Amino acid sequence: FPVTIRGAWFGWQEVKEARRERSLILENIARVNRKGALQELVSNRLKNAPVEQVVSLSDRIYDLCQMKKIPLHLILGLIEVESNWDIVATSPVKAKGLMQIMTATAKPYVVRDGYTWTEKSLYDPLLNVTVGISYLADLHEQFMELLV
């Protein structure tokens, strides 16, 4: 029986192959633990991105994860699943960018941190990961006592 994924029909063999490929990507993400490996992963996932963008995005993700004490592999896995590393990804409910951030969630962080807000702000990958990691860190702090 074929299945539909993002509007396309696939047979079971194609689905198994896609799952295997996704599993390998997530395994590689779990192994990333230093900036050099992160830059390589980001470069592979953001095809045709300028080197400067890869380096600045990798550094921002790494530094924020260290500063906010959020596991790096959690953020990389989230980006992989939410947007498949598509900088201009937009969900049906209008979540935007790499980490699929909603406008209502982002605005307080953008204003607090002194960024300029436009409707396209969340497509800036540096701003998107800054807001996303900050938001997750705040949620972790707020609900930490609920974790067992």
CSV table of C-alpha atoms in Angstrom, one decimal:
chain,number,residue,atom,x,y,z
A,1,PHE,CA,0.0,0.0,0.0
A,2,PRO,CA,1.4,3.4,-0.9
A,3,VAL,CA,1.5,6.3,1.6
A,4,THR,CA,1.4,10.0,1.3
A,5,ILE,CA,4.3,12.1,2.7
A,6,ARG,CA,4.1,15.9,2.1
A,7,GLY,CA,1.7,15.4,-0.8
A,8,ALA,CA,3.7,12.7,-2.7
A,9,TRP,CA,2.9,9.0,-2.9
A,10,PHE,CA,5.5,6.5,-1.8
A,11,GLY,CA,5.6,2.8,-1.7
A,12,TRP,CA,6.8,0.9,1.4
A,13,GLN,CA,10.4,0.5,0.0
A,14,GLU,CA,10.7,4.3,-0.4
A,15,VAL,CA,9.3,4.9,3.1
A,16,LYS,CA,11.8,2.4,4.6
A,17,GLU,CA,14.7,4.0,2.7
A,18,ALA,CA,13.6,7.5,3.9
A,19,ARG,CA,13.4,6.3,7.5
A,20,ARG,CA,16.8,4.7,7.2
A,21,GLU,CA,18.3,7.9,5.8
A,22,ARG,CA,16.6,10.0,8.6
A,23,SER,CA,17.9,7.6,11.2
A,24,LEU,CA,21.5,8.0,9.9
A,25,ILE,CA,21.2,11.8,10.0
A,26,LEU,CA,19.9,11.7,13.6
A,27,GLU,CA,22.8,9.3,14.6
A,28,ASN,CA,25.3,11.8,13.1
A,29,ILE,CA,23.6,14.6,15.0
A,30,ALA,CA,24.0,12.7,18.3
A,31,ARG,CA,27.8,12.5,17.7
A,32,VAL,CA,28.3,16.2,17.2
A,33,ASN,CA,30.1,17.6,20.3
A,34,ARG,CA,32.5,20.2,19.1
A,35,LYS,CA,32.4,23.3,16.8
A,36,GLY,CA,34.3,21.7,13.9
A,37,ALA,CA,31.9,18.7,13.7
A,38,LEU,CA,29.0,21.1,14.0
A,39,GLN,CA,30.2,23.2,11.1
A,40,GLU,CA,30.6,20.1,9.0
A,41,LEU,CA,27.1,19.0,9.8
A,42,VAL,CA,25.6,22.4,9.1
A,43,SER,CA,27.5,22.7,5.9
A,44,ASN,CA,26.1,19.3,4.7
A,45,ARG,CA,22.6,20.1,5.7
A,46,LEU,CA,22.5,23.7,4.3
A,47,LYS,CA,23.5,22.9,0.8
A,48,ASN,CA,25.0,25.8,-1.2
A,49,ALA,CA,25.1,28.1,1.8
A,50,PRO,CA,28.1,30.5,1.9
A,51,VAL,CA,30.9,29.5,4.2
A,52,GLU,CA,30.4,32.7,6.3
A,53,GLN,CA,26.7,31.7,6.9
A,54,VAL,CA,27.7,28.2,7.9
A,55,VAL,CA,30.4,29.3,10.3
A,56,SER,CA,28.2,32.1,11.9
A,57,LEU,CA,25.2,29.8,12.3
A,58,SER,CA,27.3,26.9,13.7
A,59,ASP,CA,29.0,29.2,16.2
A,60,ARG,CA,25.7,30.8,17.3
A,61,ILE,CA,24.1,27.4,17.9
A,62,TYR,CA,27.1,26.0,19.7
A,63,ASP,CA,27.6,29.1,21.9
A,64,LEU,CA,23.9,29.5,22.8
A,65,CYS,CA,23.7,25.8,23.7
A,66,GLN,CA,26.7,26.1,26.0
A,67,MET,CA,25.5,29.4,27.5
A,68,LYS,CA,21.9,28.3,28.0
A,69,LYS,CA,22.9,24.7,29.0
A,70,ILE,CA,20.7,23.1,26.3
A,71,PRO,CA,22.0,19.9,24.8
A,72,LEU,CA,23.4,20.5,21.3
A,73,HIS,CA,21.9,17.3,19.9
A,74,LEU,CA,18.4,18.4,21.1
A,75,ILE,CA,18.6,21.6,19.1
A,76,LEU,CA,20.1,19.9,16.0
A,77,GLY,CA,17.4,17.2,16.1
A,78,LEU,CA,14.7,19.8,16.5
A,79,ILE,CA,15.9,21.7,13.5
A,80,GLU,CA,16.2,18.5,11.5
A,81,VAL,CA,12.6,17.4,12.3
A,82,GLU,CA,10.9,20.8,12.2
A,83,SER,CA,12.3,22.3,9.1
A,84,ASN,CA,14.8,19.8,7.5
A,85,TRP,CA,17.3,22.7,7.6
A,86,ASP,CA,15.1,24.8,5.3
A,87,ILE,CA,15.8,28.4,6.3
A,88,VAL,CA,12.5,29.6,4.6
A,89,ALA,CA,10.3,26.8,5.8
A,90,THR,CA,6.8,27.9,6.8
A,91,SER,CA,4.3,25.5,8.4
A,92,PRO,CA,0.5,25.5,7.6
A,93,VAL,CA,0.0,27.4,10.9
A,94,LYS,CA,2.7,30.0,9.9
A,95,ALA,CA,5.6,28.8,12.1
A,96,LYS,CA,8.8,30.0,10.4
A,97,GLY,CA,12.4,29.2,9.8
A,98,LEU,CA,14.8,26.6,11.0
A,99,MET,CA,13.2,26.0,14.4
A,100,GLN,CA,9.6,26.7,13.2
A,101,ILE,CA,9.0,29.7,15.6
A,102,MET,CA,5.6,31.3,15.8
A,103,THR,CA,5.4,35.1,15.6
A,104,ALA,CA,3.7,35.4,18.9
A,105,THR,CA,6.4,33.4,20.6
A,106,ALA,CA,9.2,35.3,18.9
A,107,LYS,CA,8.2,38.9,19.4
A,108,PRO,CA,9.0,39.3,23.1
A,109,TYR,CA,12.4,37.8,22.6
A,110,VAL,CA,13.2,39.9,19.5
A,111,VAL,CA,12.1,43.1,21.4
A,112,ARG,CA,13.9,42.1,24.6
A,113,ASP,CA,17.2,41.4,22.8
A,114,GLY,CA,17.0,44.6,20.7
A,115,TYR,CA,16.5,43.1,17.3
A,116,THR,CA,14.5,44.9,14.6
A,117,TRP,CA,11.2,43.1,13.9
A,118,THR,CA,9.7,42.7,10.4
A,119,GLU,CA,7.5,39.9,9.1
A,120,LYS,CA,10.5,38.2,7.6
A,121,SER,CA,12.7,38.4,10.8
A,122,LEU,CA,12.2,34.7,11.6
A,123,TYR,CA,13.7,33.7,8.3
A,124,ASP,CA,17.0,35.1,9.5
A,125,PRO,CA,18.6,31.8,10.6
A,126,LEU,CA,20.7,33.6,13.3
A,127,LEU,CA,17.7,35.3,14.8
A,128,ASN,CA,15.6,32.1,14.5
A,129,VAL,CA,18.0,29.9,16.4
A,130,THR,CA,18.6,32.7,19.0
A,131,VAL,CA,14.9,32.9,19.7
A,132,GLY,CA,14.3,29.2,19.6
A,133,ILE,CA,17.2,28.2,21.9
A,134,SER,CA,16.3,31.1,24.3
A,135,TYR,CA,12.6,30.0,24.4
A,136,LEU,CA,13.6,26.4,25.1
A,137,ALA,CA,15.9,27.5,27.9
A,138,ASP,CA,13.1,29.5,29.4
A,139,LEU,CA,10.7,26.6,29.2
A,140,HIS,CA,13.3,24.3,30.8
A,141,GLU,CA,13.9,26.8,33.6
A,142,GLN,CA,10.2,27.3,34.2
A,143,PHE,CA,9.2,23.6,34.2
A,144,MET,CA,12.5,22.0,35.4
A,145,GLU,CA,10.9,20.7,38.6
A,146,LEU,CA,8.5,18.7,36.6
A,147,LEU,CA,11.3,16.7,35.0
A,148,VAL,CA,12.0,13.4,36.7
